Coordinates of C-alpha atoms in Angstrom, one line a residue:
M296 CA -20.3 1.7 16.2
A297 CA -18.0 1.9 13.2
Q298 CA -20.1 4.6 11.4
R299 CA -19.2 8.1 12.4
T300 CA -20.5 10.3 9.6
D301 CA -23.3 12.8 9.6
P302 CA -26.8 11.6 8.8
G303 CA -27.4 11.8 5.1
E304 CA -23.7 11.7 4.3
A305 CA -23.6 7.9 4.6
R306 CA -26.3 5.3 4.8
R307 CA -26.0 2.4 7.3
P308 CA -27.2 -0.9 5.8
G309 CA -29.4 -3.0 8.0
A310 CA -29.0 -6.6 8.9
S311 CA -31.1 -7.9 5.9
G312 CA -29.1 -10.9 5.0
S313 CA -26.7 -11.4 2.1
A314 CA -28.4 -8.7 0.0
A315 CA -27.3 -6.1 2.5
R316 CA -23.8 -7.4 2.5
S317 CA -23.0 -6.3 -1.0
L318 CA -20.9 -3.8 -2.8
G319 CA -24.0 -1.7 -3.3
D320 CA -24.1 -1.0 0.4
V321 CA -20.5 0.0 0.4
L322 CA -21.0 2.3 -2.6
S323 CA -24.1 3.9 -1.1
N324 CA -21.9 5.4 1.6
A325 CA -21.1 8.9 0.3
T326 CA -18.1 9.4 2.6
F327 CA -16.5 6.2 1.5
R328 CA -17.0 7.1 -2.1
R329 CA -15.0 10.3 -1.6
L330 CA -12.3 8.6 0.2
W331 CA -12.2 6.0 -2.5
L332 CA -11.9 8.7 -5.2
A333 CA -9.1 10.4 -3.4
G334 CA -7.3 7.1 -3.1
A335 CA -7.8 6.4 -6.8
L336 CA -6.3 9.7 -7.8
T337 CA -3.2 9.4 -5.6
S338 CA -2.7 5.7 -6.3
A339 CA -2.5 6.3 -10.0
M340 CA 0.1 8.9 -9.4
R341 CA 2.1 6.7 -7.0
W342 CA 2.4 4.0 -9.7
L343 CA 3.1 6.5 -12.4
D344 CA 5.8 8.0 -10.1
L345 CA 7.5 4.7 -9.4
L346 CA 7.8 3.8 -13.1
V347 CA 9.0 7.3 -14.2
L348 CA 11.5 7.6 -11.4
G349 CA 12.8 4.1 -11.9
V350 CA 13.5 4.6 -15.6
F351 CA 14.6 8.2 -15.2
I352 CA 17.1 7.5 -12.4
Y353 CA 18.5 4.5 -14.3
D354 CA 18.9 6.5 -17.5
L355 CA 20.5 9.4 -15.4
T356 CA 22.9 7.2 -13.4
G357 CA 23.2 3.9 -15.3
S358 CA 23.3 2.1 -11.9
P359 CA 20.7 -0.4 -10.5
G360 CA 22.1 0.5 -7.1
S361 CA 21.2 4.1 -7.5
V362 CA 17.6 3.1 -8.4
A363 CA 17.4 0.9 -5.3
L364 CA 19.0 3.6 -3.1
Y365 CA 16.3 6.1 -4.2
F366 CA 13.5 3.7 -3.2
F367 CA 15.3 3.0 0.1
V368 CA 15.3 6.8 0.9
R369 CA 11.7 7.1 -0.2
M370 CA 10.5 4.2 2.1
I371 CA 12.6 4.8 5.2
P372 CA 10.2 7.4 6.6
R373 CA 7.8 4.5 7.2
V374 CA 10.3 3.0 9.6
L375 CA 11.2 6.3 11.2
F376 CA 7.7 7.8 11.5
G377 CA 5.1 5.1 11.0
I378 CA 4.0 4.5 14.6
V379 CA 4.3 8.3 15.3
I380 CA 2.0 9.2 12.4
G381 CA -0.4 6.5 13.5
T382 CA -0.5 7.8 17.1
I383 CA -1.0 11.4 15.8
A384 CA -3.9 10.1 13.6
D385 CA -5.6 8.7 16.7
R386 CA -5.3 12.1 18.5
I387 CA -6.1 14.8 15.9
S388 CA -8.2 15.2 12.8
R389 CA -7.4 12.5 10.3
Q390 CA -9.1 14.6 7.6
T391 CA -6.7 17.5 8.3
M392 CA -3.7 15.2 8.2
L393 CA -4.7 13.8 4.9
V394 CA -5.4 17.1 3.2
A395 CA -2.0 18.5 4.4
G396 CA -0.2 15.4 3.2
F397 CA -1.7 15.7 -0.3
L398 CA -0.8 19.4 -0.5
A399 CA 2.8 18.6 0.5
L400 CA 3.1 15.9 -2.2
A401 CA 1.8 18.4 -4.8
A402 CA 4.5 20.8 -3.7
V403 CA 7.3 18.1 -4.0
A404 CA 6.1 17.1 -7.5
T405 CA 5.9 20.7 -8.7
G406 CA 9.5 21.3 -7.5
L407 CA 10.9 18.2 -9.2
G408 CA 9.0 19.1 -12.4
A409 CA 10.5 22.6 -12.4
L410 CA 14.0 21.2 -11.9
V411 CA 13.6 18.8 -14.9
L412 CA 12.1 21.5 -17.1
T413 CA 15.0 23.9 -16.4
E414 CA 17.5 21.0 -16.9
R415 CA 18.9 21.5 -13.4
I416 CA 17.9 18.2 -11.9
E417 CA 20.5 16.1 -10.2
Y418 CA 20.4 12.8 -8.4
W419 CA 20.6 14.4 -5.0
H420 CA 17.5 16.4 -5.8
L421 CA 15.6 13.2 -6.4
L422 CA 16.8 11.7 -3.1
V423 CA 15.7 14.8 -1.1
G424 CA 12.4 14.9 -2.9
G425 CA 11.9 11.2 -2.3
F426 CA 12.5 11.4 1.4
V427 CA 10.1 14.4 1.8
A428 CA 7.5 12.7 -0.3
G429 CA 8.0 9.4 1.7
I430 CA 7.1 11.2 4.9
F431 CA 3.7 12.2 3.5
W432 CA 3.1 8.9 1.7
S433 CA 3.6 7.2 5.1
S434 CA 0.7 9.2 6.5
E435 CA -1.6 8.4 3.6
F436 CA -1.7 4.7 4.3
P437 CA -2.7 4.7 8.0
V438 CA -4.8 7.8 7.9
R439 CA -7.0 7.2 4.8
R440 CA -7.5 3.5 5.5
A441 CA -8.3 4.2 9.2
M442 CA -10.9 6.6 7.9
I443 CA -12.4 3.9 5.7
G444 CA -12.7 1.7 8.8
D445 CA -14.4 4.6 10.6
V446 CA -17.1 5.1 8.0
V447 CA -17.9 1.5 7.0
E448 CA -19.6 -1.0 9.3
P449 CA -17.4 -4.0 10.4
A450 CA -19.1 -6.6 8.4
L451 CA -18.5 -4.6 5.2
I452 CA -14.9 -3.6 5.8
G453 CA -13.6 -6.6 3.7
R454 CA -15.6 -5.6 0.7
A455 CA -14.8 -1.9 1.1
I456 CA -11.0 -2.6 1.3
A457 CA -11.2 -5.0 -1.6
L458 CA -12.9 -2.3 -3.7
D459 CA -10.2 0.2 -2.6
I460 CA -7.4 -2.2 -3.4
G461 CA -9.0 -3.2 -6.7
T462 CA -9.1 0.4 -7.7
S463 CA -5.4 0.8 -6.7
A464 CA -4.7 -2.3 -8.9
F465 CA -6.5 -0.7 -11.8
T466 CA -4.5 2.5 -11.4
R467 CA -1.4 0.3 -11.3
M468 CA -2.3 -0.6 -14.9
L469 CA -3.1 2.9 -16.0
G470 CA -0.3 4.8 -14.1
P471 CA 2.8 3.1 -15.4
V472 CA 1.5 3.1 -19.0
L473 CA 0.7 6.8 -18.8
G474 CA 4.0 7.4 -17.1
G475 CA 5.9 5.6 -19.9
V476 CA 4.1 7.5 -22.6
L477 CA 4.8 10.9 -20.9
L478 CA 8.4 10.0 -20.3
E479 CA 9.0 8.9 -23.9
G480 CA 6.8 11.6 -25.5
I481 CA 7.4 14.7 -23.4
G482 CA 9.7 14.1 -20.5
A483 CA 9.7 13.5 -16.8
Q484 CA 8.5 17.0 -16.1
A485 CA 5.1 16.2 -17.6
A486 CA 4.7 13.3 -15.3
F487 CA 5.6 15.4 -12.2
F488 CA 3.2 18.2 -13.1
L489 CA 0.4 15.7 -13.7
E490 CA 1.1 14.3 -10.2
A491 CA 0.9 17.8 -8.7
A492 CA -2.5 18.4 -10.3
A493 CA -3.9 15.0 -9.1
F494 CA -2.7 15.6 -5.5
L495 CA -4.4 19.0 -5.5
G496 CA -7.6 17.3 -6.7
A497 CA -7.4 14.6 -4.0
A498 CA -6.9 17.3 -1.3
A499 CA -10.0 19.1 -2.5
V500 CA -12.1 15.9 -2.4
V501 CA -11.0 15.0 1.2
A502 CA -11.5 18.7 2.3
S503 CA -15.1 18.4 1.2
L504 CA -16.0 15.5 3.5
R505 CA -18.3 15.9 6.5
Y506 CA -16.4 13.5 8.7
R507 CA -16.4 12.9 12.5
P508 CA -13.7 10.7 13.9
P509 CA -14.5 7.8 16.3
T510 CA -14.4 8.6 20.1
S511 CA -13.5 6.0 22.7
G512 CA -15.1 7.8 25.7
R513 CA -11.8 7.4 27.6
P514 CA -9.7 10.2 29.0
R515 CA -6.9 11.4 26.7
S516 CA -3.4 10.1 27.8
S517 CA 0.0 11.3 26.9
P518 CA 1.4 10.4 23.4
L519 CA 4.0 8.1 25.0
R520 CA 1.3 6.3 27.0
D521 CA -0.7 5.9 23.7
V522 CA 2.3 4.2 22.1
A523 CA 2.9 2.0 25.1
D524 CA -0.8 1.0 25.2
A525 CA -0.7 0.2 21.5
A526 CA 2.4 -2.0 21.9
R527 CA 0.7 -4.1 24.6
Y528 CA -2.5 -4.3 22.6
L529 CA -0.8 -5.5 19.5
R530 CA 1.5 -8.0 21.2
A531 CA -1.5 -9.7 22.8
S532 CA -3.0 -10.5 19.4
Q533 CA -1.6 -13.5 17.6
L534 CA -3.4 -12.6 14.4
L535 CA -2.1 -9.0 14.3
M536 CA 1.5 -10.2 15.0
G537 CA 1.2 -12.8 12.3
V538 CA -0.1 -10.2 9.8
F539 CA 2.8 -7.9 10.7
A540 CA 5.3 -10.8 10.2
V541 CA 4.0 -11.6 6.7
S542 CA 4.0 -7.9 5.8
F543 CA 7.6 -7.6 7.0
V544 CA 8.7 -10.6 4.9
M545 CA 6.9 -9.4 1.8
N546 CA 8.2 -5.9 1.9
L547 CA 11.7 -7.0 2.7
L548 CA 12.0 -9.8 0.2
A549 CA 9.1 -9.7 -2.3
F550 CA 8.1 -6.2 -3.3
P551 CA 11.7 -4.8 -3.9
Y552 CA 11.6 -6.8 -7.1
M553 CA 9.7 -3.8 -8.5
T554 CA 12.8 -1.7 -8.4
M555 CA 14.5 -4.2 -10.7
V556 CA 11.7 -4.3 -13.3
P557 CA 13.0 -1.2 -15.2
V558 CA 16.5 -2.7 -15.1
I559 CA 15.4 -6.2 -16.2
G560 CA 13.3 -4.5 -18.9
R561 CA 16.2 -2.5 -20.2
E562 CA 19.0 -5.1 -19.9
T563 CA 17.4 -8.6 -20.2
L564 CA 14.2 -8.0 -22.2
E565 CA 15.6 -5.0 -24.1
I566 CA 12.4 -3.0 -24.2
D567 CA 11.5 0.7 -24.1
A568 CA 9.8 2.7 -21.4
V569 CA 6.3 2.1 -22.8
R570 CA 6.7 -1.7 -22.8
I571 CA 8.2 -1.5 -19.3
G572 CA 5.1 0.3 -18.3
L573 CA 3.0 -2.4 -19.8
L574 CA 5.1 -5.0 -18.0
T575 CA 4.4 -3.3 -14.7
S576 CA 0.7 -2.9 -15.6
A577 CA 0.3 -6.7 -16.1
E578 CA 0.5 -7.2 -12.4
G579 CA -2.1 -4.5 -12.0
L580 CA -4.5 -6.3 -14.4
G581 CA -4.2 -9.5 -12.4
A582 CA -4.8 -7.6 -9.2
V583 CA -8.0 -6.0 -10.6
L584 CA -9.4 -9.4 -11.4
G585 CA -8.3 -10.8 -8.1
S586 CA -9.9 -7.9 -6.2
A587 CA -13.2 -8.3 -8.0
L588 CA -13.2 -12.0 -7.0
I589 CA -12.4 -11.1 -3.4
A590 CA -15.0 -8.3 -3.2
A591 CA -17.7 -10.5 -4.6
R592 CA -17.0 -14.0 -3.4
A593 CA -14.4 -14.3 -0.6
P594 CA -15.9 -15.9 2.5
E595 CA -15.2 -13.8 5.5
G596 CA -13.8 -16.8 7.4
S597 CA -11.1 -17.3 4.7
Y598 CA -9.5 -13.8 5.0
A599 CA -6.4 -15.0 6.9
R600 CA -5.8 -17.9 4.5
I601 CA -6.2 -15.7 1.5
Y602 CA -3.7 -13.4 2.9
Y603 CA -1.0 -16.0 3.7
F604 CA -1.3 -18.3 0.6
G605 CA -1.8 -15.3 -1.8
S606 CA 1.6 -14.0 -0.5
M607 CA 3.1 -17.4 -1.3
L608 CA 1.7 -17.2 -4.9
F609 CA 3.1 -13.8 -5.4
L610 CA 6.6 -14.9 -4.5
V611 CA 6.5 -17.9 -6.7
C612 CA 5.5 -15.8 -9.7
V613 CA 8.3 -13.2 -9.0
L614 CA 10.9 -16.0 -8.8
L615 CA 9.8 -17.4 -12.2
F616 CA 9.6 -13.9 -13.7
S617 CA 13.3 -13.3 -12.7
R618 CA 14.3 -16.3 -14.8
S619 CA 12.2 -15.4 -17.9
Q620 CA 13.9 -14.0 -21.0
V621 CA 10.8 -13.8 -23.1
Y622 CA 8.6 -10.7 -22.9
L623 CA 5.3 -12.4 -23.2
V624 CA 6.1 -15.0 -20.6
S625 CA 7.2 -12.2 -18.3
L626 CA 3.9 -10.4 -18.9
G627 CA 1.9 -13.6 -18.1
L628 CA 3.9 -14.3 -14.9
L629 CA 3.4 -10.7 -13.6
W630 CA -0.3 -10.9 -14.5
L631 CA -0.6 -14.0 -12.3
A632 CA 1.4 -12.4 -9.6
G633 CA -1.3 -9.7 -9.4
F634 CA -3.7 -12.2 -8.0
G635 CA -1.2 -12.9 -5.1
M636 CA -0.6 -9.2 -4.7
T637 CA -4.3 -8.3 -4.3
S638 CA -4.8 -11.2 -1.9
F639 CA -2.0 -9.8 0.3
A640 CA -2.9 -6.1 0.0
T641 CA -6.6 -6.5 0.5
M642 CA -6.4 -8.8 3.5
Q643 CA -3.5 -7.1 5.1
T644 CA -5.5 -4.0 5.6
T645 CA -8.8 -5.8 6.2
L646 CA -7.4 -8.0 9.0
V647 CA -5.9 -5.0 10.8
V648 CA -8.9 -2.7 10.4
A649 CA -11.5 -5.3 11.2
S650 CA -9.7 -6.7 14.3
A651 CA -8.4 -3.5 15.9
A652 CA -10.7 -1.4 18.1
P653 CA -11.7 1.9 16.4
E654 CA -9.6 4.0 18.7
M655 CA -6.6 1.8 18.0
R656 CA -6.9 1.7 14.2
G657 CA -4.5 4.6 13.5
R658 CA -1.8 3.1 15.8
A659 CA -2.4 -0.5 14.4
L660 CA -2.0 0.8 10.9
G661 CA 1.0 2.8 12.0
A662 CA 2.6 -0.3 13.4
L663 CA 1.8 -2.0 10.1
S664 CA 3.7 0.8 8.4
L665 CA 6.8 -0.3 10.4
S666 CA 6.5 -3.7 8.8
I667 CA 6.0 -2.1 5.4
G668 CA 9.1 0.0 6.3
S669 CA 11.2 -3.1 5.8
N670 CA 10.9 -2.4 2.1
P671 CA 13.8 0.1 2.0
L672 CA 16.1 -2.5 3.6
G673 CA 14.9 -4.9 0.9
A674 CA 15.6 -2.3 -1.8
L675 CA 19.2 -2.0 -0.5
H676 CA 19.5 -5.8 -0.3
I677 CA 18.4 -6.4 -3.8
G678 CA 20.2 -3.4 -5.2
A679 CA 23.5 -4.4 -3.7
M680 CA 23.1 -8.0 -5.1
A681 CA 22.1 -6.6 -8.5
D682 CA 25.3 -4.5 -8.8
V683 CA 27.4 -7.6 -8.2
L684 CA 25.2 -10.5 -9.6
G685 CA 22.9 -8.7 -12.0
A686 CA 19.2 -7.8 -11.6
P687 CA 17.7 -11.2 -12.6
L688 CA 19.8 -13.3 -10.2
A689 CA 19.3 -10.8 -7.4
T690 CA 15.6 -11.0 -7.8
T691 CA 15.7 -14.8 -7.9
I692 CA 17.6 -14.9 -4.6
S693 CA 15.4 -12.4 -2.9
A694 CA 12.2 -14.3 -3.9
A695 CA 13.7 -17.6 -2.7
E696 CA 14.6 -16.1 0.6
G697 CA 11.0 -14.8 0.9
L698 CA 9.4 -18.2 0.3
A699 CA 11.6 -19.7 3.0
A700 CA 10.8 -17.0 5.5
L701 CA 7.0 -17.2 4.8
A702 CA 7.1 -20.9 5.5
L703 CA 8.6 -20.2 8.9
V704 CA 6.0 -17.5 9.6
G705 CA 3.2 -20.0 8.8
V706 CA 4.7 -22.4 11.4
A707 CA 5.2 -19.7 14.1
W708 CA 1.7 -18.2 13.6
P709 CA -0.8 -21.0 12.6
V710 CA -3.7 -18.5 13.1
L711 CA -2.9 -17.3 9.6
R712 CA -4.0 -20.7 8.3
G713 CA -7.2 -20.6 10.4
E714 CA -10.5 -18.8 10.1
F715 CA -11.2 -15.1 10.9
R716 CA -14.5 -13.2 11.4
A717 CA -14.8 -9.6 12.3
A718 CA -17.1 -9.1 15.3
P719 CA -19.3 -6.0 15.6
E720 CA -17.9 -3.5 18.0
P721 CA -19.8 -2.0 20.8
A722 CA -19.6 1.8 20.8
G723 CA -16.5 3.1 22.5
A724 CA -15.2 -0.3 23.4
A725 CA -11.7 -1.5 22.5
G726 CA -12.5 -5.1 23.3
P727 CA -10.0 -7.7 24.4
P728 CA -6.8 -7.6 22.4
G729 CA -7.0 -11.2 21.4
A730 CA -10.7 -11.3 20.5
E731 CA -10.1 -11.4 16.8
G732 CA -8.4 -14.8 16.9
P733 CA -9.4 -18.0 15.0
R734 CA -13.1 -18.8 14.9

């Protein structure tokens, strides 16, 4: 069974029709609520951090390429360590891993804040801090989302993930605006110290959980055997391979546009850090509304289609944003892009968590991190073009490449345009690798 928490810590809804399949059932799960709260705290700081560092590095160096290089360094740990972290998460306490990661992120933020406060900060400090923080951000994604899959029953995973993604989208509105205000009013050190406090709070929340991980009932094999088993399991699933392909394209050619938003804001739209924060937040507002629609109304069978066509919508909006020279038009396009973003983000995790066996979730999400790890390559790609062609044209080219690549993915994996339904898992059973295919 998917539920692994102590009695009284989370309530299992019964099979009582559509009323039981509601957000109320998800929110009645006390373990999920705490994981959700920890995710909200850290997500707000992630978006704050991205805005502050994007503007701070550009003001420090004057180079779009330096901004892109920082985000490459920050994301490369996903490529280097994603599957390793997922394998470890399937073997040891996910709770311990998550707490340790939040404490490490608090330490990095404190160190950077102290360097800014004492006016000793240099670009290489940010690169080192970004790489170290990237290692622990790489663990947050597979570990916390795998824990959500552990404590929520299969039929409710879509709603639980939509709620979690919707909260992340809300913090995407709050975080950049708060970051812009702190950066303009006090300085980058205030943002870093706020991050440290939030990470400590998240660590305390996760440490308070009474959580028991899933058990497969199978003998423990070597770590290398675990990785090999996961590779065979994932390759056998057309749906999972299609999800990974879309994620690779989006992270390589779509999401790196975010590294260019501070540059486009400064150079093309000629706005200050606060309005750049509002520009970034517009996407978050659209994502909040989109998440609410998905959580309340998305039919389970449409999950794969929402994922694929929502990704297409996002890329179209980014392409149009790159050509806009009017601030309000740019705001509107990024607001609409938020609907595509939340369709991608919600269903990416939902499809992986719902279709992978419980004992495979950490490794499946770790493998997904490899696809997400294409983002640093995309950051270098768009950064190099921006130094030569300018940020707007570089963003246009990247988005156009992404649309072409997604069209090819849709042809190669038609399951993404079919129906998907999560099947209840028998206790301790992995199930056939391809069992999650089109229904």
